[in-house]
Amino acid sequence: ATTTLQDITLQVGRLGKITPVAELKAVELAGTTVKRASLHNEDEIHRRDIRVGDRVVVEKAGEIIPQVISVVNPDRGDRGPKFAMPEHCPACGEELIKLGEDVDWRCINPECPPQIRQRIEHFASRDAMDIEGLGEAVVDQLVSAGLIKTYADLYELSKVQLLPLERMASKSAQNLLDAIENSKSQSLDPVIYAMGIRFVGKTVARDLADGFGSMDGLMDADE
């Protein structure tokens, strides 16, 4: 489909990766209304010379994820300025950096709010610590209220702290506390995966757990 690129915003990922996102004039595509699409990274934007105000072609990669693939008329004279990545994180203001040969800009501030929220959501997810009831909305409230800053803080929560949260009745608060308590019995590989270490997905986490057998063994390992 063809539509207008109205703006380029920046999304902060769980590991600090900054992803440019195309804010589009709504368009129907493969049965859904598309308003946003990934632009991947700064290099990709420059390679395709995508600018705010352009008419662009959007497609769904694998029929799922919308992405901008080209500009309709790149030679017109009234185009906007070329995209420039800001020097600082849009969420916390920390200076952005590139690690090694990485093409992505990153925020490496461990206290960057969207990173904190996403790390905790990942920690609680089904393939990780499997904490039922700890979804995006609850995590957002816990972080916003200052009740947690890391996933370790989950294990210090009390019912008294949870009850003032929106839509948190006595039973749901207790259910969440029980789910947090039950997560302590997880085996080693989901715990390693839950920590959200870069390059450590479910398969690598399982290999590490099988290879070292304990968290202490893993922590004591050299290269």
mmCIF file of C-alpha atoms in Angstrom:
data_model
loop_
_atom_site.group_PDB
_atom_site.id
_atom_site.type_symbol
_atom_site.label_atom_id
_atom_site.label_comp_id
_atom_site.label_asym_id
_atom_site.label_seq_id
_atom_site.Cartn_x
_atom_site.Cartn_y
_atom_site.Cartn_z
ATOM 1 C CA ALA A 1 0.000 0.000 0.000
ATOM 2 C CA THR A 2 1.022 3.637 -0.479
ATOM 3 C CA THR A 3 0.603 6.290 2.206
ATOM 4 C CA THR A 4 2.214 9.412 3.721
ATOM 5 C CA LEU A 5 5.029 9.331 6.279
ATOM 6 C CA GLN A 6 3.887 11.914 8.832
ATOM 7 C CA ASP A 7 6.718 11.626 11.350
ATOM 8 C CA ILE A 8 9.653 9.490 12.518
ATOM 9 C CA THR A 9 9.652 8.667 16.225
ATOM 10 C CA LEU A 10 12.138 6.666 18.301
ATOM 11 C CA GLN A 11 11.369 3.527 20.302
ATOM 12 C CA VAL A 12 13.627 2.360 23.149
ATOM 13 C CA GLY A 13 14.002 -1.415 23.408
ATOM 14 C CA ARG A 14 14.606 -3.680 26.415
ATOM 15 C CA LEU A 15 18.372 -3.732 25.783
ATOM 16 C CA GLY A 16 18.565 -0.027 24.946
ATOM 17 C CA LYS A 17 18.359 -0.371 21.173
ATOM 18 C CA ILE A 18 16.868 2.746 19.552
ATOM 19 C CA THR A 19 14.497 1.833 16.704
ATOM 20 C CA PRO A 20 13.151 4.556 14.380
ATOM 21 C CA VAL A 21 9.432 4.107 13.742
ATOM 22 C CA ALA A 22 7.448 5.496 10.816
ATOM 23 C CA GLU A 23 4.259 7.262 11.917
ATOM 24 C CA LEU A 24 1.990 6.835 8.919
ATOM 25 C CA LYS A 25 -1.298 8.212 7.664
ATOM 26 C CA ALA A 26 -3.599 5.253 8.360
ATOM 27 C CA VAL A 27 -3.827 2.797 5.469
ATOM 28 C CA GLU A 28 -5.542 -0.582 4.998
ATOM 29 C CA LEU A 29 -3.037 -3.378 4.430
ATOM 30 C CA ALA A 30 -3.701 -7.135 4.347
ATOM 31 C CA GLY A 31 -6.872 -6.820 6.381
ATOM 32 C CA THR A 32 -5.664 -4.426 9.089
ATOM 33 C CA THR A 33 -5.256 -0.662 9.522
ATOM 34 C CA VAL A 34 -1.561 0.255 9.617
ATOM 35 C CA LYS A 35 -0.439 3.467 11.335
ATOM 36 C CA ARG A 36 3.147 2.571 12.308
ATOM 37 C CA ALA A 37 5.990 0.652 10.681
ATOM 38 C CA SER A 38 9.562 -0.171 11.657
ATOM 39 C CA LEU A 39 12.373 1.713 9.932
ATOM 40 C CA HIS A 40 14.969 -0.634 11.500
ATOM 41 C CA ASN A 41 17.924 1.744 12.009
ATOM 42 C CA GLU A 42 19.513 5.016 10.915
ATOM 43 C CA ASP A 43 21.615 3.392 8.173
ATOM 44 C CA GLU A 44 18.535 1.797 6.629
ATOM 45 C CA ILE A 45 16.687 5.146 6.569
ATOM 46 C CA HIS A 46 19.623 6.796 4.804
ATOM 47 C CA ARG A 47 20.044 3.887 2.371
ATOM 48 C CA ARG A 48 16.412 4.232 1.276
ATOM 49 C CA ASP A 49 16.532 8.057 1.706
ATOM 50 C CA ILE A 50 13.247 8.115 3.647
ATOM 51 C CA ARG A 51 12.103 11.551 4.853
ATOM 52 C CA VAL A 52 9.130 12.973 6.749
ATOM 53 C CA GLY A 53 6.413 14.063 4.318
ATOM 54 C CA ASP A 54 7.285 11.443 1.694
ATOM 55 C CA ARG A 55 4.750 9.210 -0.004
ATOM 56 C CA VAL A 56 6.013 5.735 0.821
ATOM 57 C CA VAL A 57 5.305 2.122 -0.062
ATOM 58 C CA VAL A 58 4.496 -0.063 2.951
ATOM 59 C CA GLU A 59 4.340 -3.849 3.029
ATOM 60 C CA LYS A 60 3.884 -6.533 5.656
ATOM 61 C CA ALA A 61 6.990 -8.669 5.997
ATOM 62 C CA GLY A 62 5.836 -12.251 6.371
ATOM 63 C CA GLU A 63 2.250 -10.927 6.377
ATOM 64 C CA ILE A 64 2.749 -9.665 9.945
ATOM 65 C CA ILE A 65 5.172 -6.786 10.526
ATOM 66 C CA PRO A 66 4.638 -3.563 8.521
ATOM 67 C CA GLN A 67 7.741 -1.933 7.079
ATOM 68 C CA VAL A 68 8.522 0.947 4.730
ATOM 69 C CA ILE A 69 10.274 -0.389 1.616
ATOM 70 C CA SER A 70 10.610 2.642 -0.681
ATOM 71 C CA VAL A 71 9.784 6.287 -1.432
ATOM 72 C CA VAL A 72 7.279 6.910 -4.244
ATOM 73 C CA ASN A 73 8.899 10.013 -5.770
ATOM 74 C CA PRO A 74 12.402 10.538 -4.328
ATOM 75 C CA ASP A 75 13.335 13.131 -6.990
ATOM 76 C CA ARG A 76 10.704 15.740 -6.163
ATOM 77 C CA GLY A 77 12.064 19.146 -5.180
ATOM 78 C CA ASP A 78 9.998 19.908 -2.072
ATOM 79 C CA ARG A 79 11.155 17.030 0.141
ATOM 80 C CA GLY A 80 11.926 17.553 3.812
ATOM 81 C CA PRO A 81 15.413 17.357 5.357
ATOM 82 C CA LYS A 82 17.308 14.084 5.685
ATOM 83 C CA PHE A 83 16.734 12.147 8.905
ATOM 84 C CA ALA A 84 19.297 12.739 11.648
ATOM 85 C CA MET A 85 19.480 10.529 14.729
ATOM 86 C CA PRO A 86 19.500 12.636 17.933
ATOM 87 C CA GLU A 87 22.531 12.411 20.201
ATOM 88 C CA HIS A 88 20.509 11.644 23.332
ATOM 89 C CA CYS A 89 17.923 9.056 24.385
ATOM 90 C CA PRO A 90 14.350 10.306 23.842
ATOM 91 C CA ALA A 91 13.254 8.691 27.124
ATOM 92 C CA CYS A 92 15.973 9.570 29.635
ATOM 93 C CA GLY A 93 18.349 12.015 27.918
ATOM 94 C CA GLU A 94 21.417 9.759 28.181
ATOM 95 C CA GLU A 95 23.955 10.077 25.347
ATOM 96 C CA LEU A 96 23.456 7.408 22.670
ATOM 97 C CA ILE A 97 26.362 5.186 21.623
ATOM 98 C CA LYS A 98 27.198 2.397 19.167
ATOM 99 C CA LEU A 99 28.811 -0.776 20.491
ATOM 100 C CA GLY A 100 31.612 -2.176 18.338
ATOM 101 C CA GLU A 101 30.455 -2.910 14.792
ATOM 102 C CA ASP A 102 26.775 -2.615 15.746
ATOM 103 C CA VAL A 103 24.648 -0.554 13.333
ATOM 104 C CA ASP A 104 22.168 0.333 16.081
ATOM 105 C CA TRP A 105 22.364 3.297 18.417
ATOM 106 C CA ARG A 106 21.800 2.359 22.052
ATOM 107 C CA CYS A 107 21.019 3.951 25.394
ATOM 108 C CA ILE A 108 23.113 2.228 28.061
ATOM 109 C CA ASN A 109 21.512 3.952 31.061
ATOM 110 C CA PRO A 110 20.313 1.086 33.331
ATOM 111 C CA GLU A 111 17.693 3.400 34.843
ATOM 112 C CA CYS A 112 16.086 4.386 31.515
ATOM 113 C CA PRO A 113 12.328 4.009 32.257
ATOM 114 C CA PRO A 114 11.185 2.086 29.151
ATOM 115 C CA GLN A 115 14.121 -0.297 29.528
ATOM 116 C CA ILE A 116 13.226 -0.930 33.165
ATOM 117 C CA ARG A 117 9.607 -1.687 32.253
ATOM 118 C CA GLN A 118 10.514 -4.020 29.402
ATOM 119 C CA ARG A 119 13.177 -5.861 31.425
ATOM 120 C CA ILE A 120 10.616 -6.586 34.133
ATOM 121 C CA GLU A 121 7.960 -7.632 31.602
ATOM 122 C CA HIS A 122 10.499 -9.985 29.991
ATOM 123 C CA PHE A 123 11.487 -11.367 33.405
ATOM 124 C CA ALA A 124 7.840 -12.155 34.203
ATOM 125 C CA SER A 125 6.968 -13.616 30.779
ATOM 126 C CA ARG A 126 5.793 -17.197 30.306
ATOM 127 C CA ASP A 127 9.090 -18.533 28.924
ATOM 128 C CA ALA A 128 11.021 -16.826 31.720
ATOM 129 C CA MET A 129 9.796 -16.696 35.340
ATOM 130 C CA ASP A 130 6.148 -17.173 34.301
ATOM 131 C CA ILE A 131 4.622 -14.727 36.807
ATOM 132 C CA GLU A 132 0.923 -14.693 35.971
ATOM 133 C CA GLY A 133 -0.791 -11.328 36.459
ATOM 134 C CA LEU A 134 2.371 -9.272 35.966
ATOM 135 C CA GLY A 135 1.546 -7.815 32.559
ATOM 136 C CA GLU A 136 2.409 -4.496 30.948
ATOM 137 C CA ALA A 137 -0.243 -2.441 32.782
ATOM 138 C CA VAL A 138 0.699 -3.723 36.252
ATOM 139 C CA VAL A 139 4.439 -3.317 35.589
ATOM 140 C CA ASP A 140 3.823 0.244 34.399
ATOM 141 C CA GLN A 141 1.978 1.065 37.623
ATOM 142 C CA LEU A 142 4.626 -0.543 39.844
ATOM 143 C CA VAL A 143 7.457 1.355 38.135
ATOM 144 C CA SER A 144 5.534 4.648 37.984
ATOM 145 C CA ALA A 145 4.711 4.401 41.703
ATOM 146 C CA GLY A 146 8.378 3.803 42.512
ATOM 147 C CA LEU A 147 7.655 0.410 44.052
ATOM 148 C CA ILE A 148 10.151 -1.422 41.818
ATOM 149 C CA LYS A 149 13.258 -0.417 39.875
ATOM 150 C CA THR A 150 14.571 -3.902 39.043
ATOM 151 C CA TYR A 151 13.014 -7.346 38.818
ATOM 152 C CA ALA A 152 14.692 -8.210 42.146
ATOM 153 C CA ASP A 153 12.360 -5.670 43.785
ATOM 154 C CA LEU A 154 9.370 -7.871 42.868
ATOM 155 C CA TYR A 155 10.337 -10.240 45.681
ATOM 156 C CA GLU A 156 10.060 -7.463 48.274
ATOM 157 C CA LEU A 157 6.509 -6.384 47.370
ATOM 158 C CA SER A 158 3.757 -6.560 49.966
ATOM 159 C CA LYS A 159 -0.026 -6.688 49.740
ATOM 160 C CA VAL A 160 -0.262 -3.262 51.375
ATOM 161 C CA GLN A 161 1.812 -1.791 48.540
ATOM 162 C CA LEU A 162 -0.250 -3.477 45.828
ATOM 163 C CA LEU A 163 -3.775 -2.611 46.995
ATOM 164 C CA PRO A 164 -3.688 1.115 46.007
ATOM 165 C CA LEU A 165 -2.944 0.168 42.389
ATOM 166 C CA GLU A 166 -5.693 0.565 39.814
ATOM 167 C CA ARG A 167 -7.989 -2.505 39.507
ATOM 168 C CA MET A 168 -6.027 -4.328 42.223
ATOM 169 C CA ALA A 169 -8.445 -5.892 44.687
ATOM 170 C CA SER A 170 -7.425 -8.026 47.665
ATOM 171 C CA LYS A 171 -7.733 -11.320 45.790
ATOM 172 C CA SER A 172 -5.829 -10.175 42.685
ATOM 173 C CA ALA A 173 -3.061 -8.704 44.887
ATOM 174 C CA GLN A 174 -2.719 -12.005 46.725
ATOM 175 C CA ASN A 175 -2.752 -13.961 43.467
ATOM 176 C CA LEU A 176 0.110 -11.813 42.159
ATOM 177 C CA LEU A 177 2.129 -12.282 45.345
ATOM 178 C CA ASP A 178 1.533 -16.046 45.144
ATOM 179 C CA ALA A 179 2.679 -16.088 41.511
ATOM 180 C CA ILE A 180 5.839 -14.184 42.447
ATOM 181 C CA GLU A 181 6.500 -16.630 45.275
ATOM 182 C CA ASN A 182 5.908 -19.645 43.000
ATOM 183 C CA SER A 183 8.421 -18.293 40.486
ATOM 184 C CA LYS A 184 11.181 -19.027 43.005
ATOM 185 C CA SER A 185 10.876 -22.707 42.099
ATOM 186 C CA GLN A 186 11.783 -22.187 38.421
ATOM 187 C CA SER A 187 14.636 -24.272 37.052
ATOM 188 C CA LEU A 188 17.940 -22.650 36.126
ATOM 189 C CA ASP A 189 17.515 -22.125 32.367
ATOM 190 C CA PRO A 190 14.353 -19.937 32.601
ATOM 191 C CA VAL A 191 16.115 -17.881 35.295
ATOM 192 C CA ILE A 192 19.109 -17.261 33.028
ATOM 193 C CA TYR A 193 16.778 -16.374 30.149
ATOM 194 C CA ALA A 194 14.702 -14.107 32.417
ATOM 195 C CA MET A 195 17.737 -11.986 33.277
ATOM 196 C CA GLY A 196 17.606 -10.530 29.776
ATOM 197 C CA ILE A 197 21.307 -10.796 28.927
ATOM 198 C CA ARG A 198 22.143 -9.676 25.409
ATOM 199 C CA PHE A 199 22.701 -12.657 23.050
ATOM 200 C CA VAL A 200 21.147 -15.080 25.581
ATOM 201 C CA GLY A 201 17.862 -16.450 24.251
ATOM 202 C CA LYS A 202 16.048 -19.588 25.387
ATOM 203 C CA THR A 203 18.394 -22.003 23.586
ATOM 204 C CA VAL A 204 21.618 -20.396 24.867
ATOM 205 C CA ALA A 205 20.116 -20.210 28.376
ATOM 206 C CA ARG A 206 19.396 -23.941 28.266
ATOM 207 C CA ASP A 207 22.934 -24.689 27.028
ATOM 208 C CA LEU A 208 24.432 -22.579 29.835
ATOM 209 C CA ALA A 209 22.256 -24.268 32.453
ATOM 210 C CA ASP A 210 23.174 -27.734 31.153
ATOM 211 C CA GLY A 211 26.860 -26.842 30.916
ATOM 212 C CA PHE A 212 27.357 -25.206 34.322
ATOM 213 C CA GLY A 213 24.582 -26.667 36.447
ATOM 214 C CA SER A 214 24.274 -23.709 38.826
ATOM 215 C CA MET A 215 24.288 -19.928 38.846
ATOM 216 C CA ASP A 216 27.540 -19.952 40.849
ATOM 217 C CA GLY A 217 29.140 -22.198 38.241
ATOM 218 C CA LEU A 218 28.105 -19.821 35.470
ATOM 219 C CA MET A 219 29.296 -16.737 37.378
ATOM 220 C CA ASP A 220 32.708 -18.348 38.004
ATOM 221 C CA ALA A 221 33.214 -19.306 34.331
ATOM 222 C CA ASP A 222 35.961 -17.601 32.332
ATOM 223 C CA GLU A 223 35.985 -17.036 28.588
#
